């Protein structure tokens, strides 16, 4: 069984509709995918319907923007009730803040000589969750950069000259809210990029023991072999669910094709069991 537990559609910063992601998953020989758009459940109905039609199991997910000590941490929630008021309120707060920073980023970029408007950026976001990749797309459309990668590398990386911060959910609150909504909480790419600095093993241990963290994403392109080995061994000791995924973003991240990393079927079975138990 081929299982890819973290993908994005254009409802957030992927480039394909939810139904297209499912169709591509089928072509890639995947049996199971999870749609985990950033801070929104809006693509799930379409993905679940497409999954039933096309014979791909779709696990409903979300990737919540969280932070620890001001550093971004991405938290995957699987099987959450989409109408939970507390989680919903947090997600709305994040999405509002995603929109509010766009004029500020447009102003910064314009001051750098890359004349651009908030409307031009928002026009790139066809979905509900506007993000820096859409800022990058707008810069590409204006001919300032060749692709998303160049936009990030030169201007909009964390703390970059065109960067503006936005609201993110305190990590421990995010775990609590996913649990409150009956979901399973798994930290995405914990040792990818800057999040490694604020997620040492001792702190991860605290999240497991005191917050009931359910698992971590281990097989991810942002983790090299040694990180996968170290995190995997640590997760084993704590009987955590270990997942793997492409973190597919369509044409926005061509280096992450569907199925490039997979989840072990036994781990997937444990995830389903937990989702089932929490939905009672
Ligand atoms: P945001 O959540 O809007 O601040 O933007 C973060 C998102 O940008 C991540 O979820 C990735 O999808 C994407 N991203 C982050 N860094 C890069 C990068 N260097 N190149 C391309 N996409 C990136
Ligand atoms: Fe993304
Ligand atoms: Fe992420
Ligand atoms: Zn992601």
PDB file of C-alpha atoms and ligand atoms in Angstrom:
ATOM      1  CA  UNK A   1       0.000   0.000   0.000  1.00  0.00           C
ATOM      2  CA  UNK A   2       1.367   3.430  -0.990  1.00  0.00           C
ATOM      3  CA  UNK A   3       0.408   6.142   1.481  1.00  0.00           C
ATOM      4  CA  UNK A   4       1.286   9.864   1.252  1.00  0.00           C
ATOM      5  CA  UNK A   5      -0.059  11.702   4.288  1.00  0.00           C
ATOM      6  CA  UNK A   6       0.520  15.412   3.537  1.00  0.00           C
ATOM      7  CA  UNK A   7      -0.420  17.230   0.315  1.00  0.00           C
ATOM      8  CA  UNK A   8      -1.616  20.711  -0.658  1.00  0.00           C
ATOM      9  CA  UNK A   9      -4.123  21.999  -3.200  1.00  0.00           C
ATOM     10  CA  UNK A  10      -4.779  25.520  -4.483  1.00  0.00           C
ATOM     11  CA  UNK A  11      -7.162  25.992  -1.592  1.00  0.00           C
ATOM     12  CA  UNK A  12      -3.904  26.995   0.106  1.00  0.00           C
ATOM     13  CA  UNK A  13      -0.525  27.201  -1.630  1.00  0.00           C
ATOM     14  CA  UNK A  14      -0.588  24.153  -3.902  1.00  0.00           C
ATOM     15  CA  UNK A  15      -1.271  24.681  -7.600  1.00  0.00           C
ATOM     16  CA  UNK A  16      -3.896  21.994  -8.356  1.00  0.00           C
ATOM     17  CA  UNK A  17      -7.547  21.723  -7.355  1.00  0.00           C
ATOM     18  CA  UNK A  18      -8.313  19.116  -4.673  1.00  0.00           C
ATOM     19  CA  UNK A  19      -9.833  16.834  -7.346  1.00  0.00           C
ATOM     20  CA  UNK A  20      -6.715  17.223  -9.501  1.00  0.00           C
ATOM     21  CA  UNK A  21      -4.480  16.290  -6.569  1.00  0.00           C
ATOM     22  CA  UNK A  22      -6.539  13.105  -6.144  1.00  0.00           C
ATOM     23  CA  UNK A  23      -6.376  12.312  -9.878  1.00  0.00           C
ATOM     24  CA  UNK A  24      -2.605  12.802  -9.877  1.00  0.00           C
ATOM     25  CA  UNK A  25      -2.301  10.617  -6.780  1.00  0.00           C
ATOM     26  CA  UNK A  26      -4.086   7.845  -8.637  1.00  0.00           C
ATOM     27  CA  UNK A  27      -1.758   8.237 -11.602  1.00  0.00           C
ATOM     28  CA  UNK A  28       1.215   8.133  -9.241  1.00  0.00           C
ATOM     29  CA  UNK A  29      -0.012   4.772  -7.945  1.00  0.00           C
ATOM     30  CA  UNK A  30      -0.955   6.019  -4.491  1.00  0.00           C
ATOM     31  CA  UNK A  31      -3.673   4.221  -2.525  1.00  0.00           C
ATOM     32  CA  UNK A  32      -4.050   6.835   0.218  1.00  0.00           C
ATOM     33  CA  UNK A  33      -3.404  10.566   0.459  1.00  0.00           C
ATOM     34  CA  UNK A  34      -4.172  13.148   3.092  1.00  0.00           C
ATOM     35  CA  UNK A  35      -5.088  16.666   2.017  1.00  0.00           C
ATOM     36  CA  UNK A  36      -3.543  19.043   4.553  1.00  0.00           C
ATOM     37  CA  UNK A  37      -4.020  22.560   3.239  1.00  0.00           C
ATOM     38  CA  UNK A  38      -2.625  25.364   5.386  1.00  0.00           C
ATOM     39  CA  UNK A  39      -5.125  26.602   7.985  1.00  0.00           C
ATOM     40  CA  UNK A  40      -8.271  25.613   6.079  1.00  0.00           C
ATOM     41  CA  UNK A  41     -10.641  22.682   5.676  1.00  0.00           C
ATOM     42  CA  UNK A  42     -12.159  24.193   2.530  1.00  0.00           C
ATOM     43  CA  UNK A  43     -10.744  21.633   0.078  1.00  0.00           C
ATOM     44  CA  UNK A  44     -11.778  18.528   1.984  1.00  0.00           C
ATOM     45  CA  UNK A  45     -15.282  17.972   0.600  1.00  0.00           C
ATOM     46  CA  UNK A  46     -14.042  18.117  -2.993  1.00  0.00           C
ATOM     47  CA  UNK A  47     -11.084  15.829  -2.228  1.00  0.00           C
ATOM     48  CA  UNK A  48     -13.219  13.276  -0.369  1.00  0.00           C
ATOM     49  CA  UNK A  49     -15.752  13.157  -3.204  1.00  0.00           C
ATOM     50  CA  UNK A  50     -13.009  12.823  -5.831  1.00  0.00           C
ATOM     51  CA  UNK A  51     -11.388  10.097  -3.745  1.00  0.00           C
ATOM     52  CA  UNK A  52     -14.601   8.049  -3.658  1.00  0.00           C
ATOM     53  CA  UNK A  53     -15.060   8.483  -7.403  1.00  0.00           C
ATOM     54  CA  UNK A  54     -11.487   7.654  -8.306  1.00  0.00           C
ATOM     55  CA  UNK A  55     -10.735   4.897  -5.814  1.00  0.00           C
ATOM     56  CA  UNK A  56      -8.163   6.801  -3.761  1.00  0.00           C
ATOM     57  CA  UNK A  57      -8.630   6.911   0.012  1.00  0.00           C
ATOM     58  CA  UNK A  58      -8.520  10.535   1.160  1.00  0.00           C
ATOM     59  CA  UNK A  59      -7.744  11.235   4.815  1.00  0.00           C
ATOM     60  CA  UNK A  60      -9.068  14.645   5.898  1.00  0.00           C
ATOM     61  CA  UNK A  61      -6.284  16.798   7.266  1.00  0.00           C
ATOM     62  CA  UNK A  62      -5.065  20.310   7.904  1.00  0.00           C
ATOM     63  CA  UNK A  63      -1.632  21.883   8.413  1.00  0.00           C
ATOM     64  CA  UNK A  64      -1.931  24.445  11.185  1.00  0.00           C
ATOM     65  CA  UNK A  65       0.453  27.403  11.359  1.00  0.00           C
ATOM     66  CA  UNK A  66       1.852  27.283  14.881  1.00  0.00           C
ATOM     67  CA  UNK A  67       4.835  28.834  16.605  1.00  0.00           C
ATOM     68  CA  UNK A  68       7.222  28.193  19.455  1.00  0.00           C
ATOM     69  CA  UNK A  69       9.313  31.138  20.653  1.00  0.00           C
ATOM     70  CA  UNK A  70       8.346  32.999  17.486  1.00  0.00           C
ATOM     71  CA  UNK A  71       9.634  30.239  15.188  1.00  0.00           C
ATOM     72  CA  UNK A  72       7.121  28.685  12.769  1.00  0.00           C
ATOM     73  CA  UNK A  73       6.124  25.098  13.488  1.00  0.00           C
ATOM     74  CA  UNK A  74       3.682  23.267  11.235  1.00  0.00           C
ATOM     75  CA  UNK A  75       1.219  20.969  12.963  1.00  0.00           C
ATOM     76  CA  UNK A  76      -0.772  18.370  11.038  1.00  0.00           C
ATOM     77  CA  UNK A  77      -4.266  17.564  12.294  1.00  0.00           C
ATOM     78  CA  UNK A  78      -5.998  14.448  10.960  1.00  0.00           C
ATOM     79  CA  UNK A  79      -9.693  13.677  11.293  1.00  0.00           C
ATOM     80  CA  UNK A  80     -10.630  16.931  13.039  1.00  0.00           C
ATOM     81  CA  UNK A  81     -14.269  17.922  13.350  1.00  0.00           C
ATOM     82  CA  UNK A  82     -14.421  20.880  11.009  1.00  0.00           C
ATOM     83  CA  UNK A  83     -17.078  22.659  13.065  1.00  0.00           C
ATOM     84  CA  UNK A  84     -15.214  22.700  16.376  1.00  0.00           C
ATOM     85  CA  UNK A  85     -15.612  26.326  17.551  1.00  0.00           C
ATOM     86  CA  UNK A  86     -12.252  26.687  19.273  1.00  0.00           C
ATOM     87  CA  UNK A  87     -10.152  25.261  16.419  1.00  0.00           C
ATOM     88  CA  UNK A  88     -12.268  27.133  13.900  1.00  0.00           C
ATOM     89  CA  UNK A  89     -11.713  30.449  15.703  1.00  0.00           C
ATOM     90  CA  UNK A  90      -7.948  29.918  15.686  1.00  0.00           C
ATOM     91  CA  UNK A  91      -7.939  29.062  11.996  1.00  0.00           C
ATOM     92  CA  UNK A  92      -9.959  32.174  11.155  1.00  0.00           C
ATOM     93  CA  UNK A  93      -7.507  34.274  13.168  1.00  0.00           C
ATOM     94  CA  UNK A  94      -4.585  32.813  11.197  1.00  0.00           C
ATOM     95  CA  UNK A  95      -6.319  33.285   7.861  1.00  0.00           C
ATOM     96  CA  UNK A  96      -7.278  36.898   8.674  1.00  0.00           C
ATOM     97  CA  UNK A  97      -3.678  37.583   9.554  1.00  0.00           C
ATOM     98  CA  UNK A  98      -2.543  35.969   6.271  1.00  0.00           C
ATOM     99  CA  UNK A  99      -4.592  38.611   4.421  1.00  0.00           C
ATOM    100  CA  UNK A 100      -3.619  41.495   6.698  1.00  0.00           C
ATOM    101  CA  UNK A 101       0.099  41.117   6.027  1.00  0.00           C
ATOM    102  CA  UNK A 102      -0.259  41.162   2.225  1.00  0.00           C
ATOM    103  CA  UNK A 103      -0.415  44.998   1.871  1.00  0.00           C
ATOM    104  CA  UNK A 104       2.592  45.248   4.210  1.00  0.00           C
ATOM    105  CA  UNK A 105       4.576  42.800   2.077  1.00  0.00           C
ATOM    106  CA  UNK A 106       3.507  44.623  -1.086  1.00  0.00           C
ATOM    107  CA  UNK A 107       4.781  47.894   0.421  1.00  0.00           C
ATOM    108  CA  UNK A 108       8.119  46.359   1.416  1.00  0.00           C
ATOM    109  CA  UNK A 109       8.645  44.808  -2.010  1.00  0.00           C
ATOM    110  CA  UNK A 110       7.633  48.014  -3.751  1.00  0.00           C
ATOM    111  CA  UNK A 111      10.162  49.927  -1.637  1.00  0.00           C
ATOM    112  CA  UNK A 112      12.791  47.429  -2.844  1.00  0.00           C
ATOM    113  CA  UNK A 113      11.949  48.387  -6.425  1.00  0.00           C
ATOM    114  CA  UNK A 114       9.636  45.423  -7.109  1.00  0.00           C
ATOM    115  CA  UNK A 115       6.473  47.431  -7.668  1.00  0.00           C
ATOM    116  CA  UNK A 116       3.532  45.261  -6.737  1.00  0.00           C
ATOM    117  CA  UNK A 117       0.068  45.698  -5.201  1.00  0.00           C
ATOM    118  CA  UNK A 118      -1.819  43.701  -2.616  1.00  0.00           C
ATOM    119  CA  UNK A 119      -4.527  43.106  -5.238  1.00  0.00           C
ATOM    120  CA  UNK A 120      -1.997  41.530  -7.598  1.00  0.00           C
ATOM    121  CA  UNK A 121      -0.882  39.170  -4.848  1.00  0.00           C
ATOM    122  CA  UNK A 122      -4.410  38.307  -3.719  1.00  0.00           C
ATOM    123  CA  UNK A 123      -5.312  37.556  -7.347  1.00  0.00           C
ATOM    124  CA  UNK A 124      -2.765  34.716  -7.290  1.00  0.00           C
ATOM    125  CA  UNK A 125      -4.549  33.077  -4.345  1.00  0.00           C
ATOM    126  CA  UNK A 126      -7.637  31.463  -5.759  1.00  0.00           C
ATOM    127  CA  UNK A 127      -8.310  29.646  -2.527  1.00  0.00           C
ATOM    128  CA  UNK A 128      -8.970  30.746   0.997  1.00  0.00           C
ATOM    129  CA  UNK A 129      -5.515  30.722   2.516  1.00  0.00           C
ATOM    130  CA  UNK A 130      -3.168  33.283   0.958  1.00  0.00           C
ATOM    131  CA  UNK A 131       0.528  32.710   1.634  1.00  0.00           C
ATOM    132  CA  UNK A 132       4.026  33.707   0.679  1.00  0.00           C
ATOM    133  CA  UNK A 133       3.987  31.303  -2.293  1.00  0.00           C
ATOM    134  CA  UNK A 134       1.272  33.539  -3.786  1.00  0.00           C
ATOM    135  CA  UNK A 135       3.486  36.567  -3.203  1.00  0.00           C
ATOM    136  CA  UNK A 136       6.164  34.626  -5.075  1.00  0.00           C
ATOM    137  CA  UNK A 137       3.732  33.832  -7.910  1.00  0.00           C
ATOM    138  CA  UNK A 138       2.878  37.520  -8.236  1.00  0.00           C
ATOM    139  CA  UNK A 139       6.599  38.382  -8.443  1.00  0.00           C
ATOM    140  CA  UNK A 140       7.011  35.719 -11.140  1.00  0.00           C
ATOM    141  CA  UNK A 141       3.998  37.100 -13.047  1.00  0.00           C
ATOM    142  CA  UNK A 142       5.593  40.556 -13.046  1.00  0.00           C
ATOM    143  CA  UNK A 143       8.869  39.120 -14.314  1.00  0.00           C
ATOM    144  CA  UNK A 144      10.905  40.037 -11.221  1.00  0.00           C
ATOM    145  CA  UNK A 145      11.962  36.449 -10.477  1.00  0.00           C
ATOM    146  CA  UNK A 146      12.005  33.173 -12.399  1.00  0.00           C
ATOM    147  CA  UNK A 147      10.180  30.965  -9.909  1.00  0.00           C
ATOM    148  CA  UNK A 148       8.939  30.589  -6.332  1.00  0.00           C
ATOM    149  CA  UNK A 149      12.329  29.403  -5.176  1.00  0.00           C
ATOM    150  CA  UNK A 150      14.100  32.544  -6.382  1.00  0.00           C
ATOM    151  CA  UNK A 151      11.430  34.718  -4.756  1.00  0.00           C
ATOM    152  CA  UNK A 152      11.958  32.955  -1.422  1.00  0.00           C
ATOM    153  CA  UNK A 153      15.739  32.863  -1.683  1.00  0.00           C
ATOM    154  CA  UNK A 154      16.084  36.567  -2.506  1.00  0.00           C
ATOM    155  CA  UNK A 155      13.187  38.364  -0.875  1.00  0.00           C
ATOM    156  CA  UNK A 156      10.609  36.555   1.214  1.00  0.00           C
ATOM    157  CA  UNK A 157      12.502  33.973   3.248  1.00  0.00           C
ATOM    158  CA  UNK A 158      11.874  34.163   7.033  1.00  0.00           C
ATOM    159  CA  UNK A 159      13.190  37.573   8.041  1.00  0.00           C
ATOM    160  CA  UNK A 160      13.999  38.475   4.416  1.00  0.00           C
ATOM    161  CA  UNK A 161      13.740  42.033   3.039  1.00  0.00           C
ATOM    162  CA  UNK A 162      10.213  41.435   1.723  1.00  0.00           C
ATOM    163  CA  UNK A 163       9.020  39.348   4.668  1.00  0.00           C
ATOM    164  CA  UNK A 164       6.284  40.237   7.138  1.00  0.00           C
ATOM    165  CA  UNK A 165       5.325  38.021  10.059  1.00  0.00           C
ATOM    166  CA  UNK A 166       1.755  36.959  10.746  1.00  0.00           C
ATOM    167  CA  UNK A 167      -0.216  35.405  13.583  1.00  0.00           C
ATOM    168  CA  UNK A 168       0.550  31.766  14.349  1.00  0.00           C
ATOM    169  CA  UNK A 169      -1.035  29.570  17.014  1.00  0.00           C
ATOM    170  CA  UNK A 170       1.098  28.777  20.067  1.00  0.00           C
ATOM    171  CA  UNK A 171       2.150  25.157  19.433  1.00  0.00           C
ATOM    172  CA  UNK A 172       0.796  23.645  22.635  1.00  0.00           C
ATOM    173  CA  UNK A 173      -2.533  25.381  22.094  1.00  0.00           C
ATOM    174  CA  UNK A 174      -2.612  23.980  18.547  1.00  0.00           C
ATOM    175  CA  UNK A 175      -2.171  20.419  19.833  1.00  0.00           C
ATOM    176  CA  UNK A 176      -4.897  20.997  22.425  1.00  0.00           C
ATOM    177  CA  UNK A 177      -7.278  22.412  19.817  1.00  0.00           C
ATOM    178  CA  UNK A 178      -6.727  19.512  17.398  1.00  0.00           C
ATOM    179  CA  UNK A 179      -7.442  17.112  20.245  1.00  0.00           C
ATOM    180  CA  UNK A 180     -10.476  19.175  21.239  1.00  0.00           C
ATOM    181  CA  UNK A 181     -11.779  18.716  17.702  1.00  0.00           C
ATOM    182  CA  UNK A 182     -11.314  14.936  17.931  1.00  0.00           C
ATOM    183  CA  UNK A 183      -8.236  14.951  15.705  1.00  0.00           C
ATOM    184  CA  UNK A 184      -4.787  13.393  15.743  1.00  0.00           C
ATOM    185  CA  UNK A 185      -1.854  15.821  16.157  1.00  0.00           C
ATOM    186  CA  UNK A 186       1.398  15.175  14.307  1.00  0.00           C
ATOM    187  CA  UNK A 187       4.240  17.687  13.918  1.00  0.00           C
ATOM    188  CA  UNK A 188       5.136  18.245  10.240  1.00  0.00           C
ATOM    189  CA  UNK A 189       8.831  18.168   9.238  1.00  0.00           C
ATOM    190  CA  UNK A 190       9.941  18.907  12.835  1.00  0.00           C
ATOM    191  CA  UNK A 191      13.630  19.228  11.971  1.00  0.00           C
ATOM    192  CA  UNK A 192      13.225  20.914   8.619  1.00  0.00           C
ATOM    193  CA  UNK A 193      14.441  24.519   8.394  1.00  0.00           C
ATOM    194  CA  UNK A 194      14.457  26.695  11.549  1.00  0.00           C
ATOM    195  CA  UNK A 195      12.025  24.612  13.573  1.00  0.00           C
ATOM    196  CA  UNK A 196      14.854  22.251  14.535  1.00  0.00           C
ATOM    197  CA  UNK A 197      16.291  24.933  16.837  1.00  0.00           C
ATOM    198  CA  UNK A 198      13.153  25.149  18.961  1.00  0.00           C
ATOM    199  CA  UNK A 199      12.257  21.436  18.903  1.00  0.00           C
ATOM    200  CA  UNK A 200      15.082  19.619  20.698  1.00  0.00           C
ATOM    201  CA  UNK A 201      14.260  16.063  21.791  1.00  0.00           C
ATOM    202  CA  UNK A 202      13.720  17.146  25.413  1.00  0.00           C
ATOM    203  CA  UNK A 203      11.007  19.571  24.340  1.00  0.00           C
ATOM    204  CA  UNK A 204       9.427  17.036  21.977  1.00  0.00           C
ATOM    205  CA  UNK A 205       9.356  14.676  24.942  1.00  0.00           C
ATOM    206  CA  UNK A 206       7.462  17.286  26.958  1.00  0.00           C
ATOM    207  CA  UNK A 207       4.945  17.586  24.106  1.00  0.00           C
ATOM    208  CA  UNK A 208       4.414  13.818  24.152  1.00  0.00           C
ATOM    209  CA  UNK A 209       4.145  13.467  27.924  1.00  0.00           C
ATOM    210  CA  UNK A 210       2.315  16.656  28.878  1.00  0.00           C
ATOM    211  CA  UNK A 211       0.381  17.557  25.713  1.00  0.00           C
ATOM    212  CA  UNK A 212      -0.308  14.105  24.289  1.00  0.00           C
ATOM    213  CA  UNK A 213       1.403  14.755  20.948  1.00  0.00           C
ATOM    214  CA  UNK A 214       0.460  11.747  18.809  1.00  0.00           C
ATOM    215  CA  UNK A 215       3.268  11.584  16.292  1.00  0.00           C
ATOM    216  CA  UNK A 216       5.853  13.223  14.074  1.00  0.00           C
ATOM    217  CA  UNK A 217       6.424  13.364  10.353  1.00  0.00           C
ATOM    218  CA  UNK A 218       9.785  11.699   9.762  1.00  0.00           C
ATOM    219  CA  UNK A 219      10.021  10.837   6.064  1.00  0.00           C
ATOM    220  CA  UNK A 220      10.070  14.289   4.529  1.00  0.00           C
ATOM    221  CA  UNK A 221      12.304  15.886   1.918  1.00  0.00           C
ATOM    222  CA  UNK A 222      13.454  18.502   4.450  1.00  0.00           C
ATOM    223  CA  UNK A 223      14.967  15.677   6.559  1.00  0.00           C
ATOM    224  CA  UNK A 224      18.172  14.003   5.410  1.00  0.00           C
ATOM    225  CA  UNK A 225      18.880  10.326   6.130  1.00  0.00           C
ATOM    226  CA  UNK A 226      20.579  10.976   9.464  1.00  0.00           C
ATOM    227  CA  UNK A 227      17.703  13.155  10.714  1.00  0.00           C
ATOM    228  CA  UNK A 228      15.207  10.475   9.663  1.00  0.00           C
ATOM    229  CA  UNK A 229      17.208   7.844  11.528  1.00  0.00           C
ATOM    230  CA  UNK A 230      17.517   9.934  14.686  1.00  0.00           C
ATOM    231  CA  UNK A 231      13.902  11.108  14.786  1.00  0.00           C
ATOM    232  CA  UNK A 232      12.625   7.646  13.823  1.00  0.00           C
ATOM    233  CA  UNK A 233      14.537   5.946  16.630  1.00  0.00           C
ATOM    234  CA  UNK A 234      13.356   8.535  19.140  1.00  0.00           C
ATOM    235  CA  UNK A 235       9.731   8.211  17.986  1.00  0.00           C
ATOM    236  CA  UNK A 236       9.976   4.417  18.340  1.00  0.00           C
ATOM    237  CA  UNK A 237      11.067   4.755  21.950  1.00  0.00           C
ATOM    238  CA  UNK A 238       7.956   6.806  22.651  1.00  0.00           C
ATOM    239  CA  UNK A 239       5.634   4.611  20.580  1.00  0.00           C
ATOM    240  CA  UNK A 240       4.695   7.606  18.460  1.00  0.00           C
ATOM    241  CA  UNK A 241       3.060   7.460  15.062  1.00  0.00           C
ATOM    242  CA  UNK A 242       5.734   8.169  12.423  1.00  0.00           C
ATOM    243  CA  UNK A 243       4.526   9.418   9.087  1.00  0.00           C
ATOM    244  CA  UNK A 244       5.986  10.183   5.681  1.00  0.00           C
ATOM    245  CA  UNK A 245       4.792  12.429   2.893  1.00  0.00           C
ATOM    246  CA  UNK A 246       5.643  14.367  -0.223  1.00  0.00           C
ATOM    247  CA  UNK A 247       4.281  17.673   1.137  1.00  0.00           C
ATOM    248  CA  UNK A 248       3.136  18.006  -2.470  1.00  0.00           C
ATOM    249  CA  UNK A 249       2.542  21.600  -3.682  1.00  0.00           C
ATOM    250  CA  UNK A 250       2.059  20.808  -7.386  1.00  0.00           C
ATOM    251  CA  UNK A 251       4.079  22.927  -9.808  1.00  0.00           C
ATOM    252  CA  UNK A 252       4.971  25.218  -6.888  1.00  0.00           C
ATOM    253  CA  UNK A 253       7.511  22.691  -5.577  1.00  0.00           C
ATOM    254  CA  UNK A 254       8.472  20.451  -8.501  1.00  0.00           C
ATOM    255  CA  UNK A 255      11.127  18.780  -6.349  1.00  0.00           C
ATOM    256  CA  UNK A 256       8.386  17.220  -4.171  1.00  0.00           C
ATOM    257  CA  UNK A 257       6.361  14.919  -6.485  1.00  0.00           C
ATOM    258  CA  UNK A 258       3.505  12.882  -5.025  1.00  0.00           C
ATOM    259  CA  UNK A 259       4.732   9.716  -3.358  1.00  0.00           C
ATOM    260  CA  UNK A 260       8.371  10.805  -3.033  1.00  0.00           C
ATOM    261  CA  UNK A 261       8.122   9.838   0.665  1.00  0.00           C
ATOM    262  CA  UNK A 262       5.631   7.357   2.058  1.00  0.00           C
ATOM    263  CA  UNK A 263       4.033   6.300   5.344  1.00  0.00           C
ATOM    264  CA  UNK A 264       4.452   2.757   6.615  1.00  0.00           C
ATOM    265  CA  UNK A 265       1.098   0.877   6.397  1.00  0.00           C
ATOM    266  CA  UNK A 266       1.344  -0.144  10.049  1.00  0.00           C
ATOM    267  CA  UNK A 267       1.666   3.502  11.086  1.00  0.00           C
ATOM    268  CA  UNK A 268      -1.255   4.415   8.845  1.00  0.00           C
ATOM    269  CA  UNK A 269      -3.354   1.718  10.539  1.00  0.00           C
ATOM    270  CA  UNK A 270      -2.508   3.219  13.923  1.00  0.00           C
ATOM    271  CA  UNK A 271      -3.479   6.673  12.687  1.00  0.00           C
ATOM    272  CA  UNK A 272      -6.850   5.355  11.490  1.00  0.00           C
ATOM    273  CA  UNK A 273      -7.437   3.568  14.798  1.00  0.00           C
ATOM    274  CA  UNK A 274      -6.772   6.762  16.750  1.00  0.00           C
ATOM    275  CA  UNK A 275      -8.979   8.832  14.436  1.00  0.00           C
ATOM    276  CA  UNK A 276     -11.749   6.286  14.886  1.00  0.00           C
ATOM    277  CA  UNK A 277     -11.368   6.202  18.689  1.00  0.00           C
ATOM    278  CA  UNK A 278     -11.447  10.004  18.921  1.00  0.00           C
ATOM    279  CA  UNK A 279     -14.500  10.333  16.703  1.00  0.00           C
ATOM    280  CA  UNK A 280     -16.672   8.436  19.212  1.00  0.00           C
TER     281      UNK A 280
HETATM  282  P1  LIG B   1       3.546  31.329   4.721  1.00  0.00           P
HETATM  283  O1  LIG B   1       2.899  30.236   5.499  1.00  0.00           O
HETATM  284  O2  LIG B   1       2.610  32.058   3.849  1.00  0.00           O
HETATM  285  O3  LIG B   1       4.404  32.236   5.535  1.00  0.00           O
HETATM  286  O4  LIG B   1       4.552  30.615   3.707  1.00  0.00           O
HETATM  287  C1  LIG B   1       5.194  29.423   4.054  1.00  0.00           C
HETATM  288  C2  LIG B   1       4.984  28.444   2.932  1.00  0.00           C
HETATM  289  O5  LIG B   1       5.847  28.800   1.872  1.00  0.00           O
HETATM  290  C3  LIG B   1       5.369  27.028   3.292  1.00  0.00           C
HETATM  291  O6  LIG B   1       4.262  26.322   3.716  1.00  0.00           O
HETATM  292  C4  LIG B   1       5.847  26.464   1.990  1.00  0.00           C
HETATM  293  O7  LIG B   1       4.750  25.994   1.242  1.00  0.00           O
HETATM  294  C5  LIG B   1       6.390  27.650   1.264  1.00  0.00           C
HETATM  295  N1  LIG B   1       7.855  27.804   1.331  1.00  0.00           N
HETATM  296  C6  LIG B   1       8.601  28.070   2.406  1.00  0.00           C
HETATM  297  N2  LIG B   1       9.897  28.214   2.055  1.00  0.00           N
HETATM  298  C7  LIG B   1       9.963  28.014   0.726  1.00  0.00           C
HETATM  299  C8  LIG B   1      11.000  28.035  -0.231  1.00  0.00           C
HETATM  300  N3  LIG B   1      12.278  28.272   0.124  1.00  0.00           N
HETATM  301  N4  LIG B   1      10.680  27.798  -1.528  1.00  0.00           N
HETATM  302  C9  LIG B   1       9.405  27.580  -1.894  1.00  0.00           C
HETATM  303  N5  LIG B   1       8.374  27.540  -1.026  1.00  0.00           N
HETATM  304  C10 LIG B   1       8.651  27.759   0.261  1.00  0.00           C
HETATM  305 FE1  LIG B   2       2.878  25.324   1.809  1.00  0.00          FE
HETATM  306 FE1  LIG B   3       4.786  22.607   6.248  1.00  0.00          FE
HETATM  307 ZN1  LIG B   4       2.825  21.284   3.952  1.00  0.00          ZN
END
